[in-house]
Short mmCIF file of N, CA and C in Angstrom, two decimals:
data_model
loop_
_atom_site.label_atom_id
_atom_site.label_comp_id
_atom_site.label_asym_id
_atom_site.label_seq_id
_atom_site.Cartn_x
_atom_site.Cartn_y
_atom_site.Cartn_z
N MET A 1 4.40 63.83 25.38
CA MET A 1 5.27 64.40 26.36
C MET A 1 6.78 64.54 25.87
N GLY A 2 7.47 65.23 26.33
CA GLY A 2 8.68 65.78 25.98
C GLY A 2 9.71 64.88 26.97
N LEU A 3 9.34 63.53 26.92
CA LEU A 3 10.05 62.46 27.73
C LEU A 3 11.11 61.66 27.14
N ASP A 4 12.23 61.37 27.52
CA ASP A 4 13.03 60.32 27.00
C ASP A 4 12.57 58.80 27.27
N PRO A 5 13.40 57.88 26.60
CA PRO A 5 12.74 56.42 26.84
C PRO A 5 12.70 56.28 28.22
N ALA A 6 13.64 56.75 29.34
CA ALA A 6 13.45 56.59 30.76
C ALA A 6 12.63 57.31 31.45
N GLY A 7 11.78 58.14 30.64
CA GLY A 7 10.71 58.84 31.33
C GLY A 7 11.12 60.04 31.99
N VAL A 8 12.27 60.51 31.45
CA VAL A 8 13.08 61.86 32.01
C VAL A 8 12.70 63.05 30.92
N PRO A 9 11.93 64.16 31.63
CA PRO A 9 11.83 65.26 30.51
C PRO A 9 13.00 66.04 30.01
N GLY A 10 12.93 66.40 28.98
CA GLY A 10 14.17 67.24 28.45
C GLY A 10 14.36 68.31 29.46
N LYS A 11 15.50 68.99 29.41
CA LYS A 11 15.87 69.96 30.46
C LYS A 11 15.35 71.41 30.06
N THR A 12 15.36 71.41 28.81
CA THR A 12 14.74 72.92 28.22
C THR A 12 13.36 72.68 27.29
N LEU A 13 12.96 73.62 26.77
CA LEU A 13 11.77 73.57 26.02
C LEU A 13 12.18 73.03 24.63
N ALA A 14 13.13 73.38 24.20
CA ALA A 14 13.80 73.13 22.90
C ALA A 14 13.82 71.52 22.86
N GLU A 15 14.57 71.16 24.01
CA GLU A 15 14.76 69.66 24.13
C GLU A 15 13.34 68.82 24.15
N GLN A 16 12.57 69.21 24.98
CA GLN A 16 11.22 68.73 25.14
C GLN A 16 10.30 68.33 23.97
N LEU A 17 10.68 69.84 23.04
CA LEU A 17 9.85 70.03 21.83
C LEU A 17 10.30 68.82 20.88
N GLU A 18 11.86 68.68 20.89
CA GLU A 18 12.22 67.69 20.05
C GLU A 18 11.90 66.28 20.38
N LEU A 19 11.98 66.03 21.79
CA LEU A 19 11.36 64.59 22.16
C LEU A 19 10.03 64.44 21.81
N ILE A 20 9.30 65.48 22.12
CA ILE A 20 7.79 65.10 21.62
C ILE A 20 7.35 64.96 20.08
N TRP A 21 8.06 65.49 19.36
CA TRP A 21 7.80 65.14 18.09
C TRP A 21 8.47 63.71 17.67
N SER A 22 9.74 63.53 18.37
CA SER A 22 10.36 62.15 18.13
C SER A 22 9.59 61.18 18.33
N ASN A 23 8.90 61.29 19.71
CA ASN A 23 8.00 60.43 20.31
C ASN A 23 6.69 60.19 19.40
N LEU A 24 6.24 61.48 18.81
CA LEU A 24 4.94 61.37 18.21
C LEU A 24 5.09 60.31 16.81
N ARG A 25 6.48 60.80 16.22
CA ARG A 25 6.84 59.88 14.97
C ARG A 25 6.82 58.51 15.21
N ALA A 26 7.45 58.09 16.36
CA ALA A 26 7.19 56.57 16.77
C ALA A 26 5.97 55.99 17.03
N ILE A 27 5.29 56.73 17.46
CA ILE A 27 3.68 56.30 17.98
C ILE A 27 3.02 56.29 16.66
N LEU A 28 3.06 57.08 15.88
CA LEU A 28 2.52 57.09 14.44
C LEU A 28 2.88 56.00 13.65
N ALA A 29 4.08 55.79 13.84
CA ALA A 29 5.03 54.93 12.98
C ALA A 29 4.66 53.30 13.45
N SER A 30 4.21 53.31 14.64
CA SER A 30 3.56 51.99 15.31
C SER A 30 2.50 51.64 14.62
N ALA A 31 1.72 52.57 14.24
CA ALA A 31 0.30 52.51 13.29
C ALA A 31 0.34 52.46 12.00
N ASP A 32 1.51 52.56 11.36
CA ASP A 32 1.82 52.68 10.09
C ASP A 32 1.17 53.90 9.47
N MET A 33 1.74 55.18 10.33
CA MET A 33 1.25 56.34 10.14
C MET A 33 2.35 57.29 10.21
N THR A 34 2.35 58.48 9.46
CA THR A 34 3.40 59.63 9.75
C THR A 34 2.60 60.70 10.27
N VAL A 35 3.56 61.93 10.39
CA VAL A 35 3.05 63.12 10.58
C VAL A 35 1.91 63.69 9.86
N ASP A 36 1.88 63.34 8.48
CA ASP A 36 1.02 63.60 7.46
C ASP A 36 -0.46 63.11 8.06
N ASN A 37 -0.46 62.20 8.77
CA ASN A 37 -1.78 61.50 9.30
C ASN A 37 -2.50 62.44 10.13
N ILE A 38 -1.53 63.42 10.94
CA ILE A 38 -2.14 64.34 11.93
C ILE A 38 -3.20 65.25 11.40
N VAL A 39 -4.40 65.12 11.94
CA VAL A 39 -5.42 65.91 11.42
C VAL A 39 -5.95 67.11 12.36
N ARG A 40 -5.34 67.16 13.57
CA ARG A 40 -5.74 68.17 14.65
C ARG A 40 -4.72 67.88 15.72
N LEU A 41 -4.20 69.12 16.33
CA LEU A 41 -3.24 69.34 17.21
C LEU A 41 -3.62 70.27 18.33
N THR A 42 -3.48 69.85 19.57
CA THR A 42 -3.58 70.64 20.71
C THR A 42 -2.29 70.69 21.60
N SER A 43 -1.73 71.95 21.83
CA SER A 43 -0.55 72.10 22.64
C SER A 43 -1.09 72.73 24.12
N TYR A 44 -0.61 72.31 25.03
CA TYR A 44 -0.77 72.63 26.24
C TYR A 44 0.51 73.27 26.80
N LEU A 45 0.86 74.65 26.99
CA LEU A 45 2.00 75.10 27.45
C LEU A 45 2.06 75.81 28.80
N ARG A 46 3.14 75.56 29.43
CA ARG A 46 3.08 75.80 30.85
C ARG A 46 3.21 77.36 30.93
N ASP A 47 3.68 77.94 29.95
CA ASP A 47 3.92 79.42 30.13
C ASP A 47 3.48 79.91 28.53
N ALA A 48 2.92 81.15 28.46
CA ALA A 48 2.58 81.90 27.05
C ALA A 48 3.60 82.12 26.48
N SER A 49 4.82 82.39 27.20
CA SER A 49 6.03 82.78 26.26
C SER A 49 6.63 81.68 25.40
N TYR A 50 6.20 80.38 25.74
CA TYR A 50 6.60 79.38 24.90
C TYR A 50 5.74 79.07 23.44
N ALA A 51 4.87 79.97 23.40
CA ALA A 51 4.21 79.79 22.14
C ALA A 51 4.75 79.79 20.70
N GLU A 52 5.66 80.87 20.53
CA GLU A 52 6.45 80.85 19.50
C GLU A 52 7.37 79.57 19.12
N ALA A 53 8.25 79.07 20.30
CA ALA A 53 9.15 78.10 20.05
C ALA A 53 8.03 76.88 19.56
N ASN A 54 7.07 76.79 20.43
CA ASN A 54 6.14 75.71 19.90
C ASN A 54 5.48 75.61 18.47
N ALA A 55 5.25 76.83 18.02
CA ALA A 55 4.65 76.81 16.51
C ALA A 55 5.81 76.66 15.52
N LYS A 56 6.89 77.13 15.80
CA LYS A 56 7.97 76.92 15.04
C LYS A 56 8.47 75.47 15.03
N ALA A 57 8.30 74.55 16.02
CA ALA A 57 8.56 73.39 16.24
C ALA A 57 7.27 72.59 15.48
N ARG A 58 6.17 72.98 15.56
CA ARG A 58 5.01 72.50 14.99
C ARG A 58 5.29 72.49 13.36
N VAL A 59 5.59 73.66 12.79
CA VAL A 59 5.71 73.96 11.49
C VAL A 59 6.82 73.05 10.83
N ALA A 60 7.94 73.09 11.41
CA ALA A 60 8.88 72.22 11.20
C ALA A 60 8.43 70.74 11.02
N ALA A 61 7.97 70.35 12.04
CA ALA A 61 7.44 68.82 11.96
C ALA A 61 6.44 68.58 10.98
N LEU A 62 5.50 69.39 10.73
CA LEU A 62 4.64 69.11 9.83
C LEU A 62 4.91 69.65 8.39
N GLY A 63 5.92 70.30 8.21
CA GLY A 63 6.35 70.81 6.75
C GLY A 63 5.49 71.88 6.31
N ASN A 64 4.89 72.67 7.03
CA ASN A 64 4.23 73.59 6.68
C ASN A 64 2.87 73.44 6.26
N ARG A 65 2.34 72.13 6.56
CA ARG A 65 1.27 71.37 6.33
C ARG A 65 0.32 72.33 7.34
N LEU A 66 -0.95 72.92 6.89
CA LEU A 66 -1.69 73.45 7.95
C LEU A 66 -2.87 72.51 8.41
N ILE A 67 -2.99 72.44 9.67
CA ILE A 67 -4.10 71.81 10.23
C ILE A 67 -4.70 72.57 11.44
N PRO A 68 -5.86 72.17 11.74
CA PRO A 68 -6.48 72.79 12.99
C PRO A 68 -5.57 72.78 14.27
N THR A 69 -5.43 73.70 14.73
CA THR A 69 -4.36 73.81 16.07
C THR A 69 -4.83 74.60 17.06
N THR A 70 -4.69 74.20 18.38
CA THR A 70 -4.91 75.12 19.48
C THR A 70 -3.96 74.96 20.51
N ALA A 71 -3.67 76.19 21.00
CA ALA A 71 -2.62 76.41 22.01
C ALA A 71 -3.31 76.71 23.13
N ILE A 72 -3.16 76.11 24.43
CA ILE A 72 -3.69 76.63 25.72
C ILE A 72 -2.73 76.67 26.74
N VAL A 73 -2.73 77.58 27.60
CA VAL A 73 -1.76 78.02 28.59
C VAL A 73 -2.31 77.31 29.96
N ALA A 74 -1.60 76.49 30.59
CA ALA A 74 -2.32 75.64 31.72
C ALA A 74 -1.07 75.09 32.43
N GLU A 75 -1.56 75.05 33.61
CA GLU A 75 -0.59 74.32 34.75
C GLU A 75 -0.29 72.86 34.39
N THR A 76 0.80 72.37 34.19
CA THR A 76 1.02 70.96 34.00
C THR A 76 1.05 70.25 35.29
N LEU A 77 0.88 68.98 35.07
CA LEU A 77 0.94 68.02 36.06
C LEU A 77 2.01 68.20 37.08
N VAL A 78 3.08 68.06 36.04
CA VAL A 78 4.67 68.18 36.78
C VAL A 78 5.13 69.19 36.47
N SER A 79 5.98 69.98 37.35
CA SER A 79 6.52 71.16 36.90
C SER A 79 7.54 71.28 36.05
N ASP A 80 8.27 70.19 35.77
CA ASP A 80 9.24 69.98 34.73
C ASP A 80 8.58 69.76 33.51
N TRP A 81 7.49 69.42 33.32
CA TRP A 81 6.74 69.38 31.88
C TRP A 81 6.34 70.62 31.38
N LEU A 82 7.08 70.94 30.36
CA LEU A 82 7.09 72.50 29.91
C LEU A 82 5.79 72.63 29.02
N VAL A 83 5.60 71.78 28.14
CA VAL A 83 4.63 71.60 27.16
C VAL A 83 4.22 70.05 26.91
N GLU A 84 2.97 70.00 26.68
CA GLU A 84 2.40 68.63 26.38
C GLU A 84 1.73 68.75 25.01
N ILE A 85 1.76 67.90 24.00
CA ILE A 85 1.01 68.04 22.74
C ILE A 85 0.13 66.80 22.54
N GLU A 86 -1.03 67.03 22.27
CA GLU A 86 -2.19 65.97 21.85
C GLU A 86 -2.40 66.06 20.54
N VAL A 87 -2.40 64.95 19.76
CA VAL A 87 -2.66 64.92 18.39
C VAL A 87 -4.07 64.04 18.11
N ILE A 88 -4.51 64.16 17.01
CA ILE A 88 -5.46 63.35 16.28
C ILE A 88 -4.94 63.08 14.96
N ALA A 89 -4.90 61.56 14.89
CA ALA A 89 -4.40 61.36 13.43
C ALA A 89 -5.51 60.37 12.86
N ALA A 90 -5.64 60.34 11.61
CA ALA A 90 -6.55 59.76 10.85
C ALA A 90 -5.92 58.91 9.85
N GLY A 91 -6.20 57.45 9.57
CA GLY A 91 -5.64 56.55 8.48
C GLY A 91 -6.13 56.89 7.19
#
């Protein structure tokens, strides 16, 4: 999720994407992994118009490394959540 340490979502899509990737890096680091360990990614976008920004953030975070990726447009549980990302990582 694009939430800060207090659980508050970023105000914009760009802020949420930055928080998501920062949070993912921290979670992976706690398991002695990096984004290089991500083998599958699913994005849940509140609006289809977010697809391009989401793709750019993913490519930037993964360093152009290709992995199986799915983007789904869905209503999020909280309206302030613009994007949710689920990853599978392997050690």
